[in-house]
XYZ file of C-alpha atoms in Angstrom:
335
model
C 13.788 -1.320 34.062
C 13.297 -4.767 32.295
C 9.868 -4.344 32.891
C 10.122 -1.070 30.600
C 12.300 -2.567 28.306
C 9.643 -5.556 27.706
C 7.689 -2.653 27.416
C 9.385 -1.066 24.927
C 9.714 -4.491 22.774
C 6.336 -4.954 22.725
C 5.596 -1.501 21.081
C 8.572 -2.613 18.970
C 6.582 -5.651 17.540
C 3.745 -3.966 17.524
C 4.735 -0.759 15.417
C 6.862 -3.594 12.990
C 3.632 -4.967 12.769
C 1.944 -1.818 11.610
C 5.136 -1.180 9.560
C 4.687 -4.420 7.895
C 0.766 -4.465 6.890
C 1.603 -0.373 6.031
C 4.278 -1.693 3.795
C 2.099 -4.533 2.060
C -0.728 -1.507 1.352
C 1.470 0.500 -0.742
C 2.606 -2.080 -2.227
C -0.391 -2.762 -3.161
C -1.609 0.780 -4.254
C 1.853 0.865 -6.148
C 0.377 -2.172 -8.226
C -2.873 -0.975 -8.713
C -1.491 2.545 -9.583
C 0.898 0.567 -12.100
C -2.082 -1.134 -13.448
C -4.364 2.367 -13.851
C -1.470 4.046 -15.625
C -1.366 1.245 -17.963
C -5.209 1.852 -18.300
C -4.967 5.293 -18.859
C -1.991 4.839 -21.774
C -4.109 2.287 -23.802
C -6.995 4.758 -23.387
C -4.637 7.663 -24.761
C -3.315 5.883 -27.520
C -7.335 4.576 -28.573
C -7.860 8.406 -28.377
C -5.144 8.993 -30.887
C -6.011 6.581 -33.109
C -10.162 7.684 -32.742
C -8.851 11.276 -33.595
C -6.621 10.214 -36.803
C -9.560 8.486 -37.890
C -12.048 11.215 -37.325
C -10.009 13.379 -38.817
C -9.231 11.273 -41.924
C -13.198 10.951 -42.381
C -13.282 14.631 -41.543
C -11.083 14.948 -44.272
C -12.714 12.447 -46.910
C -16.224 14.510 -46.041
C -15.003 17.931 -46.849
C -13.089 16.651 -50.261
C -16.637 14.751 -51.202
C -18.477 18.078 -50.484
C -16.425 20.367 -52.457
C -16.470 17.707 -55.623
C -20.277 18.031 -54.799
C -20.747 21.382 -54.885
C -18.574 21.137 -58.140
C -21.125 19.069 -59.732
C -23.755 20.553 -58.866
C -22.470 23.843 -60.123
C -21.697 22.048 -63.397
C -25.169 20.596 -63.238
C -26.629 24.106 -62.845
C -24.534 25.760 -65.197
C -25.950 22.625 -67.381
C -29.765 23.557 -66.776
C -29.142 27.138 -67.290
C -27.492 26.720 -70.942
C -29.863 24.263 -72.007
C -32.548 26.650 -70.780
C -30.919 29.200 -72.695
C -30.608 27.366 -75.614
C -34.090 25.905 -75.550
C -35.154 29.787 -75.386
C -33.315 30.799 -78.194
C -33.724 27.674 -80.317
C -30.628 26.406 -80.135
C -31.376 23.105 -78.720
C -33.556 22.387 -81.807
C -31.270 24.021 -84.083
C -28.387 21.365 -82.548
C -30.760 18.586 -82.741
C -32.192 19.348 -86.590
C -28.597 19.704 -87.503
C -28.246 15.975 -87.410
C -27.373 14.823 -90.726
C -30.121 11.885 -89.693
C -32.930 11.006 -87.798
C -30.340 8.393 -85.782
C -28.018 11.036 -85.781
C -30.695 13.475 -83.835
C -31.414 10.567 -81.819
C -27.860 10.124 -80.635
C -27.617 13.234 -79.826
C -30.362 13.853 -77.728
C -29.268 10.553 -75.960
C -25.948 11.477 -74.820
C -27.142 15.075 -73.731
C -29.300 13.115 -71.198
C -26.441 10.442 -70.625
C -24.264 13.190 -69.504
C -27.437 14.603 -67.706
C -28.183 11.379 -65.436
C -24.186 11.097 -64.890
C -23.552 13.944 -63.169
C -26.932 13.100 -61.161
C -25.952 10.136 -60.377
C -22.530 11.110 -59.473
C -24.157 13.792 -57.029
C -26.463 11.153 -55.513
C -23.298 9.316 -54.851
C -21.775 11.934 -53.328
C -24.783 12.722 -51.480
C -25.035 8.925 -50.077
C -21.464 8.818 -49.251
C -21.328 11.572 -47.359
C -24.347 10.396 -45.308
C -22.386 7.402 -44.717
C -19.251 9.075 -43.668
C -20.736 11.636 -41.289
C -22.954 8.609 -39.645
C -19.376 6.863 -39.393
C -17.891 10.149 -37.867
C -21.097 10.611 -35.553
C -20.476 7.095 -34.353
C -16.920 8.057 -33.893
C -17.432 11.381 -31.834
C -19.745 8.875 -29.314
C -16.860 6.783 -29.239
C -14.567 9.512 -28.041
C -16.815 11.337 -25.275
C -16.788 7.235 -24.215
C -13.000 7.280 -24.305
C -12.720 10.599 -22.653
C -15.300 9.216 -19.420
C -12.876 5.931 -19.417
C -10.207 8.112 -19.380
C -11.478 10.862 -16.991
C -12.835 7.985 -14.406
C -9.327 6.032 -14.484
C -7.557 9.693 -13.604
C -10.148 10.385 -11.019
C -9.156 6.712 -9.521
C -5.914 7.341 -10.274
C -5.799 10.109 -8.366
C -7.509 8.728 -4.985
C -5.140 5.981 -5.376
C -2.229 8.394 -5.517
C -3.365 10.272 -2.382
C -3.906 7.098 -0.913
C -0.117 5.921 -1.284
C 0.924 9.109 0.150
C -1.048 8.746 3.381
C 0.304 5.142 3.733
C 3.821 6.462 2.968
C 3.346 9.098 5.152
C 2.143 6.949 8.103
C 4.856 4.215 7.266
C 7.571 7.338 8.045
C 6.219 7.887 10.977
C 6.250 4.284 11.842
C 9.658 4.495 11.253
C 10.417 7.553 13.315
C 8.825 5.924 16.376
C 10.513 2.973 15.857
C 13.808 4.289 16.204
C 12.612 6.771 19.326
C 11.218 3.225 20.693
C 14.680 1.515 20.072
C 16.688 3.706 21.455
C 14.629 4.221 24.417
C 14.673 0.407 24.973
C 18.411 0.683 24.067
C 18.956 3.777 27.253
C 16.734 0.875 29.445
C 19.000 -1.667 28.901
C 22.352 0.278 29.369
C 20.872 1.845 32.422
C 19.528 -1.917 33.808
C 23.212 -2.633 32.908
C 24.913 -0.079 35.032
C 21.980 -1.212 37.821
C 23.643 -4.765 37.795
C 27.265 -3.984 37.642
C 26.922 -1.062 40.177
C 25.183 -3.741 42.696
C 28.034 -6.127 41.780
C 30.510 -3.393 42.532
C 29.013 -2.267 46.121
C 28.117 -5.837 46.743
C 30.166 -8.146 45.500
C 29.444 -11.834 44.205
C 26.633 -13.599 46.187
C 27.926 -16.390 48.440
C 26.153 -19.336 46.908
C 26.771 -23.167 46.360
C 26.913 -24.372 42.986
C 27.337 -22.222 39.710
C 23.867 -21.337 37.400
C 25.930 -21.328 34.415
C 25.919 -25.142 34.807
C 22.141 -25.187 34.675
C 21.237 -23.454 31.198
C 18.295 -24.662 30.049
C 17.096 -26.180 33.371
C 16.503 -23.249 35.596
C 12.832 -23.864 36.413
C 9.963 -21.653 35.987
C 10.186 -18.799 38.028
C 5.957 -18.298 37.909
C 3.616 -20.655 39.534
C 1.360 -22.263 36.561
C 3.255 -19.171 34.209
C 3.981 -19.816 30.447
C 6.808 -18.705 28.194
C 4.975 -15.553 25.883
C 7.352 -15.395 22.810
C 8.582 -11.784 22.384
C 11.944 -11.585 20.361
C 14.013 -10.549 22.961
C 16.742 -11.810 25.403
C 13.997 -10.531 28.150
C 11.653 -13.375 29.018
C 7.631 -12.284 29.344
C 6.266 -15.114 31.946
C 2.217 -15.001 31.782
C 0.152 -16.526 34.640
C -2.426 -16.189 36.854
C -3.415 -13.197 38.825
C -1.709 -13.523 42.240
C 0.733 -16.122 40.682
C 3.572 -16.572 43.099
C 7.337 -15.646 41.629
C 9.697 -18.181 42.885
C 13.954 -18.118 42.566
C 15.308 -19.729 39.747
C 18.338 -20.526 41.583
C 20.042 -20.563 45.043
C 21.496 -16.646 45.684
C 21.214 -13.431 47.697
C 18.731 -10.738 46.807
C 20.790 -7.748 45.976
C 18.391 -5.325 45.595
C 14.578 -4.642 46.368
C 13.335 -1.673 44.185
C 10.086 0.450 43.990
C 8.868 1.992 40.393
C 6.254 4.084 41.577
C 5.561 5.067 37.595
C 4.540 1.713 36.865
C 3.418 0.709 40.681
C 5.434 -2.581 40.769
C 8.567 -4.230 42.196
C 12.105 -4.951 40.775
C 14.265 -7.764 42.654
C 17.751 -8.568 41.401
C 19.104 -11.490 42.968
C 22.968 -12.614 42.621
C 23.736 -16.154 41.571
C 27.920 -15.788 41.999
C 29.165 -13.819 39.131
C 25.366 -13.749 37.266
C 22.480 -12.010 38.232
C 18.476 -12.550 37.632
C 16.042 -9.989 37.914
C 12.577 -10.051 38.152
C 10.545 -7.297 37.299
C 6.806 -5.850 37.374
C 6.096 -7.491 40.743
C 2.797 -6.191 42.741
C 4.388 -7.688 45.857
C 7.755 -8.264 46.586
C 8.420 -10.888 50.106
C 12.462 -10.656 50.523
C 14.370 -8.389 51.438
C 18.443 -7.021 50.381
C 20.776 -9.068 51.823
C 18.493 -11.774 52.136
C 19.386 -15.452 51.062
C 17.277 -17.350 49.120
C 16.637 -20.998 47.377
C 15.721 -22.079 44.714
C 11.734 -22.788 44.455
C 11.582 -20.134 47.179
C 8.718 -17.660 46.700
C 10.082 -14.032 46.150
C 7.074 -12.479 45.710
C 3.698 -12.481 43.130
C 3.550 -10.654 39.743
C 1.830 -7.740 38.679
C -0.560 -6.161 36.105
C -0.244 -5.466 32.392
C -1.727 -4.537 29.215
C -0.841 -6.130 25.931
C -0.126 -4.793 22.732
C -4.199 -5.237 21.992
C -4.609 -3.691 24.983
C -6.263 -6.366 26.843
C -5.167 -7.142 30.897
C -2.388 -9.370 31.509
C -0.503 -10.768 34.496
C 3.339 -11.266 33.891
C 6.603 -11.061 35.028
C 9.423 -9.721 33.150
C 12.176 -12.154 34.072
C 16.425 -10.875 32.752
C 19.217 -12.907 33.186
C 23.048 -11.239 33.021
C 26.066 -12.594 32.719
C 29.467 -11.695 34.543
C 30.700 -8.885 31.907
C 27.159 -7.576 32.283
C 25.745 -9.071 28.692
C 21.949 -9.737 28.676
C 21.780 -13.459 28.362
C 18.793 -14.963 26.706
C 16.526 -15.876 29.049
C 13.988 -18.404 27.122
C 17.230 -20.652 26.702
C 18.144 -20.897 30.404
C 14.510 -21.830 31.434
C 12.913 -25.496 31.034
């Protein structure tokens, strides 16, 4: 059972893990999808602004068309009744009317004045509205730009969007095997609980000298060569060497030798007065119930295990419990 609920904590860590680099990605994503909206709204409003300007030119090049096609059906109206009045005389008969030879000569001068006006005024015309449509041409370019920008941040956008749904969607279920996790580490630790105080009901307190609770934080290493692996929970992991011998922390009587044939290893709890130790995922176990032993004295050797990369370990899962059947921390009571 504490082997299973070491178990447990490191799928804990590791899925908190997960939960946590899951967590930084959409956070992430939720910037850069921040960020591409922002894109996309400046892009939008240059689009509105590109269209009120191509439709003020739009505007300006119809107005100078129709005052062009004014002229120049003033101009032709112009041609045809000097025409007619050349064929009928009276464009001499207007001129020889002159009072005077600078009269005549005025005349004839503003007729053309008037003349090269209006042509100039439709050459104008003519240039400015060459000018205008290039401007508008140059305009339309910019908007089929604008509208790529705009298309290829919404295509982005979009990925990015689908992305942050799959990471949200994966951080859920994070979440939902977390809890499952938790509160099957939580049914391991009641049950390892009722384990304890049903051996310290049938069995009583172990007949011992001495009391461990005077020797927190000196109880000595109960693996040969093993080290303290940091896990977050009141359940020591104790890494060594394959074969590593598992030694008593303290002088007591083993209460109870178990088999887990699911996970192939041993389970020894051994009574220390009112506390208990146990020592978990064992491939051998050397004592027997009812047995006393000493401290230093070799109990058995621990077993095999996979990490949360999935690599091979050797460890023992070492619990400590106190009199009312609390999980003490372990790490603290070991030197």
């Amino acid at each position: 059972l504490t082997s299973q609920i070491a178990e447990f904590e490191q799928q804990i860590k590791s899925i908190r893990k997960d939960k946590k680099s899951t967590q930084a990605e959409v956070n992430k994503l939720s910037r850069l999808i921040g960020k591409r909206r922002k894109l996309v709204g400046e892009v939008n409003s240059q689009m509105i602004a590109l269209n009120s300007n191509i439709s003020s030119l739009t505007r300006q090049i119809d107005r100078l068309t129709a005052e062009r096609e004014q002229l120049q059906a003033q101009y032709a109206d112009m041609v045809r009744v000097a025409y007619r009045n050349y064929r009928q005389q009276n464009f001499t008969t207007y001129l020889f009317s002159a009072d005077d030879f600078n009269s005549a000569t005025r005349r004839i001068a503003a007729i053309r004045l008037v003349n090269d006006a209006r042509q100039r005024k439709v050459h104008e015309i003519d240039s400015l509205t060459i000018q205008l449509d290039s401007a508008r041409k140059v305009l339309d370019a910019e908007k089929v730009t604008l509208q790529d920008t705009r298309n290829r941040h919404n295509s982005e956008l979009k990925k990015l969007s689908a992305n942050e749904r799959d990471y949200k969607k994966r951080l859920s279920t994070l979440s939902s095997r977390e809890k499952k996790v938790l509160k099957a580490q939580q049914e391991q630790r009641r049950e390892l609980e009722r384990l304890v105080n049903s051996t310290r009901q049938s069995k009583g307190e172990a007949k011992i000298g001495g009391n461990i609770k005077d020797n927190r934080g000196r109880l000595p290493m109960p693996v040969v060569g093993g080290r303290l692996k940091p896990n977050g929970s009141d359940i020591a992991e104790i890494t060594g060497a394959q074969g590593a011998q598992v030694k008593s922390v303290f002088n007591g009587e083993v209460m109870r030798v178990t088999y887990n044939r699911n996970t192939k290893s041993y389970i020894v709890l051994i009574g220390h007065g009112q506390y208990f130790t146990t020592y978990s995922n064992m491939a051998t176990a050397t004592v027997k119930e009812g047995q006393k032993v000493t401290v230093g004295q070799a109990i058995g050797s621990i077993g095999r295990a996979v990490d949360a990369s999935g690599r091979t370990e050797y460890k023992l899962v070492f619990g400590l419990f106190a009199p009312n059947g609390d999980t003490l921390d372990a790490d603290q009571w070991l030197k």
